[in-house]
Amino acid sequence: MVTIHDVAARAGVSPATVSRFLRGQRVRSYEAIQAAIDELGYWPSAAAQSLKSGRTNTIGVVVPDITNPYFAAVVKGMESVTRTEPYRILLANSDESSEQEDDVLADLVRRVDGIILAPATEQDETPLHVRDADVPLVFVDRDLAGGERFDAVLVDNDGGGRQAAEHLLSLGHTRVAAISGTLDTTPGRLRREGFVGTLAKAGVEVPPEYDLVGDFKEHSGYQLTLSLLSLPEPPTAIFAANNLMTLGALKALHDMRIDIPGQISLIGFDDLDTGPLLRPPLTVVDRPMFEQGVLAMRLLLRRLDPGDGGGLASRVVLDTKLIERASTAPPGGHPSPARTRKTRSR
Amino acid sequence: MVTIHDVAARAGVSPATVSRFLRGQRVRSYEAIQAAIDELGYWPSAAAQSLKSGRTNTIGVVVPDITNPYFAAVVKGMESVTRTEPYRILLANSDESSEQEDDVLADLVRRVDGIILAPATEQDETPLHVRDADVPLVFVDRDLAGGERFDAVLVDNDGGGRQAAEHLLSLGHTRVAAISGTLDTTPGRLRREGFVGTLAKAGVEVPPEYDLVGDFKEHSGYQLTLSLLSLPEPPTAIFAANNLMTLGALKALHDMRIDIPGQISLIGFDDLDTGPLLRPPLTVVDRPMFEQGVLAMRLLLRRLDPGDGGGLASRVVLDTKLIERASTAPPGGHPSPARTRKTRSR
DNA sequence: CTGAAAGCGCTTACAG
DNA sequence: CTGAAAGCGCTTACAG
């Protein structure tokens, strides 16, 4: 390994001078130093630099599942910010498991300057350890019970659930089922509350056999939809609380040869790149993805700035938006004459 | 920051003893040490450990685009391997750009023990620098011109192109277009060669106006399909050389109200989670994704094993598989009576 | 089993 | 502008 001493010796200066040159300071013999660096193929040791400076120039990012297109887009948004900075991203999946999240965070706090986390559950205790380690932490997509003291980039999940409910109500549905995500996550709990609550206010109760809880993974959307179809009286509309469960629901409906929206309307949460191309094109509650990653990374880098005063936590809450496509219609599938239908395609 | 000296002082031993305890060696006063660690909340400094040991326990992974479901699955496969190891993954996108890849690799070699790369082009020079830095390198998905000396996990792209061609030939197509990926990448070049070459052998020429080259991104699939549709005599079948360009092609065909496969058949490369749910369900050449990530990471960890003899490069080439769905049919859309159609759904 | 000491490769006040 | 020196937090031969 070529060290700064080797460069110094070859250039006829001291290691300190080489170090100054590397940091961009004005140095007399910069030509000789540059030549020595080139000839020797010298690169400074990141470990040694970290040890001295106390900074790793690394950001830890922990998401439940990188193959979920939502999280892939969020991570890409984060990276678009770090591209112009000296920071790199250390990525890990928690697989929706608090234990796995714990393990990975315990390791990460030793290696990174800051962490962006989409916690596996709201009850998670771990992030407090993160704070003990004095590593800045930003939440994205999901919050923590009592997490108000941390920076966060979230969306209005309650409002999104409401939008889904209002849409189905406006179509005239009264037998409405919800496939929620894990209820001890922010999005799982709030999307359900917004959805069920809005229906209740309109006098539409969601009975227990329609009020189902999955785990944000495709398989649970599939299984729970099958269980809905096996009821003596299946619902006329289903709300699936994330993209993967919506896909599972769609597969189940296809497999059981259910006409959508003729027999059952389906509305999802989170749009998909293929959303407009599906059979039928999906009606969804959409929200910013890439942008959430950008915002979260910016919040974190601000905390890492030595000039940051350690002020109050920034809590960003973005709006959701209904995208009406062809997977929802009035019960029975016939358009309600009383209503002008705004359809959007992409 | 709590250091090993603080722990040592509190436990009444020397730092060396604490260090030995941390490495799992037998130590007399392990109870006092463990207590001191717990009370002080001590975590060893990763930077200091790296500096001493020369190992970072970090793997660099560089892919063109993490939002491409193929690469997301590959990365997840890699992580499934590192989960039981002390290694973490440093992830970066190259955005299909050699320059960006260069920048990121120059930084990565200082921070990681090894690198897995899907190079932006076959002509890339950078990986040789990586080798200069003495950092083991494994290719995944894409190879390098003269990359035979590196470990690699690839698929039979040429064979995949052939499968696509044979499928369209068996349906009776003679006006066949190809939307290839960048031709200075392994998959871009070989998929096209396999496809066009197989057609040529069967006496079907692909004229220049049908022989188009995109960049693996959705937009190019969209644009190139529009250009095909604007021809005086459009093709009756299109082969799109990756998942994103296939989606672009599908969107263009929808927007132009083309009946698939009635007017034009579409076959893609790489299956999508939504493949069976699309309008129409997509016929594709499929290949392992998660598994490629697993294999690539295993090859790399083997190189990192001190016991590795530095033997010959391992070159793994996996097979592709045709999945027939509803987006392909004989020209005119009527099933060929001479042929038994094997359909597969998922 | 344990401790004192050297050293991993850098950076940075401190003198000059 | 430059160099000698100390030190970041560990690990590991070397004695004992």
XYZ file of C-alpha atoms in Angstrom, chain A residues 43-51 56-59 64-69 72-73 75-76 79 83 86-95 100 103-104 106-111 133 218 244 247 250-251 254-255 272-281 345-346, chain B residues 43-51 56-59 64-69 72-73 75-76 79 83 86-95 100 103-104 106-111 133 218 244 247-248 250-251 254-255 272-281 346:
128
model
C -5.037 7.161 -2.815
C -5.517 8.322 0.758
C -6.779 5.703 3.196
C -10.427 6.318 4.015
C -10.046 4.523 7.339
C -7.161 6.732 8.459
C -8.993 9.854 7.368
C -12.107 8.772 9.246
C -10.133 8.014 12.376
C -17.084 8.640 7.589
C -18.802 10.471 4.741
C -21.258 7.622 4.729
C -25.022 7.663 5.237
C -38.044 -2.671 4.635
C -37.571 -3.881 1.067
C -35.528 -2.428 -1.771
C -37.486 -4.450 -4.334
C -40.591 -2.480 -3.441
C -40.634 0.125 -6.252
C -36.288 1.907 -4.778
C -37.482 5.326 -5.939
C -33.376 5.529 -2.369
C -32.699 6.838 -5.837
C -28.640 9.223 -4.063
C -24.083 12.636 -5.905
C -18.741 13.430 -0.721
C -21.271 11.064 0.863
C -21.985 7.467 -0.071
C -24.947 5.307 0.924
C -24.731 2.153 3.002
C -27.949 0.281 2.206
C -29.711 -2.393 4.224
C -33.109 -4.107 4.189
C -35.006 -4.851 7.362
C -37.510 -7.164 5.652
C -33.240 -7.437 11.642
C -29.011 -5.801 14.160
C -28.325 -3.648 11.197
C -26.315 -1.484 15.849
C -23.706 -2.080 13.196
C -24.528 1.005 11.150
C -24.123 3.533 13.952
C -20.436 2.674 14.100
C -19.913 3.200 10.402
C -24.785 6.967 19.712
C -47.750 -9.228 -2.042
C -47.454 -4.875 -3.294
C -50.730 -6.491 -6.854
C -55.164 -8.088 -8.436
C -53.625 -11.504 -8.980
C -57.640 -12.565 -11.852
C -57.109 -16.097 -10.668
C -46.793 1.690 -10.027
C -44.809 2.318 -13.145
C -47.089 -0.244 -14.769
C -50.228 1.158 -13.144
C -51.794 2.474 -16.359
C -50.894 -0.725 -18.249
C -52.536 -3.216 -15.945
C -55.759 -5.133 -16.500
C -57.579 -2.953 -15.669
C -55.560 0.260 -15.219
C -54.271 8.155 -17.792
C -50.532 8.406 -18.007
C -18.992 0.425 20.693
C -15.640 -0.103 19.003
C -14.714 2.453 16.369
C -15.081 0.965 12.899
C -12.532 3.406 11.514
C -9.875 2.417 14.030
C -10.548 -1.261 13.460
C -10.298 -0.792 9.705
C -7.067 1.109 9.999
C -13.575 -2.461 5.951
C -16.174 -5.238 5.962
C -17.898 -3.304 3.238
C -18.769 -4.357 -0.312
C -26.959 1.356 -13.609
C -30.311 1.931 -11.928
C -31.680 0.626 -8.644
C -35.255 1.451 -9.700
C -34.980 -1.139 -12.446
C -36.711 -4.130 -10.811
C -33.337 -4.225 -7.217
C -33.789 -7.999 -7.134
C -29.107 -6.293 -4.956
C -31.550 -7.987 -2.642
C -27.833 -8.690 0.677
C -26.853 -10.889 6.154
C -20.125 -9.036 8.887
C -20.319 -7.262 5.521
C -22.452 -4.301 4.579
C -23.264 -2.976 1.115
C -22.273 0.441 -0.193
C -24.668 1.079 -3.078
C -24.293 3.451 -6.002
C -26.040 4.052 -9.328
C -24.110 4.817 -12.486
C -27.195 5.915 -14.445
C -20.452 8.582 -13.201
C -16.243 8.792 -10.190
C -17.987 6.409 -7.920
C -12.519 5.868 -7.667
C -14.124 6.685 -4.350
C -15.318 3.163 -3.624
C -11.947 1.448 -3.958
C -10.742 3.362 -0.913
C -13.690 2.311 1.201
C -6.062 -0.830 -6.291
C -38.256 3.358 -20.678
C -37.979 -0.870 -19.062
C -42.792 -1.021 -20.796
C -42.074 2.015 -22.955
C -46.223 -1.127 -24.382
C -47.174 2.415 -23.440
C -51.464 1.677 -26.011
C -51.267 5.379 -26.715
C -41.792 -8.117 -14.387
C -43.684 -8.709 -11.204
C -46.694 -7.311 -13.053
C -45.932 -9.238 -16.250
C -48.961 -11.539 -16.026
C -51.257 -8.666 -15.065
C -50.514 -6.367 -17.976
C -52.714 -5.634 -20.975
C -51.962 -8.040 -22.492
C -49.922 -10.378 -20.283
C -48.120 -17.124 -13.189
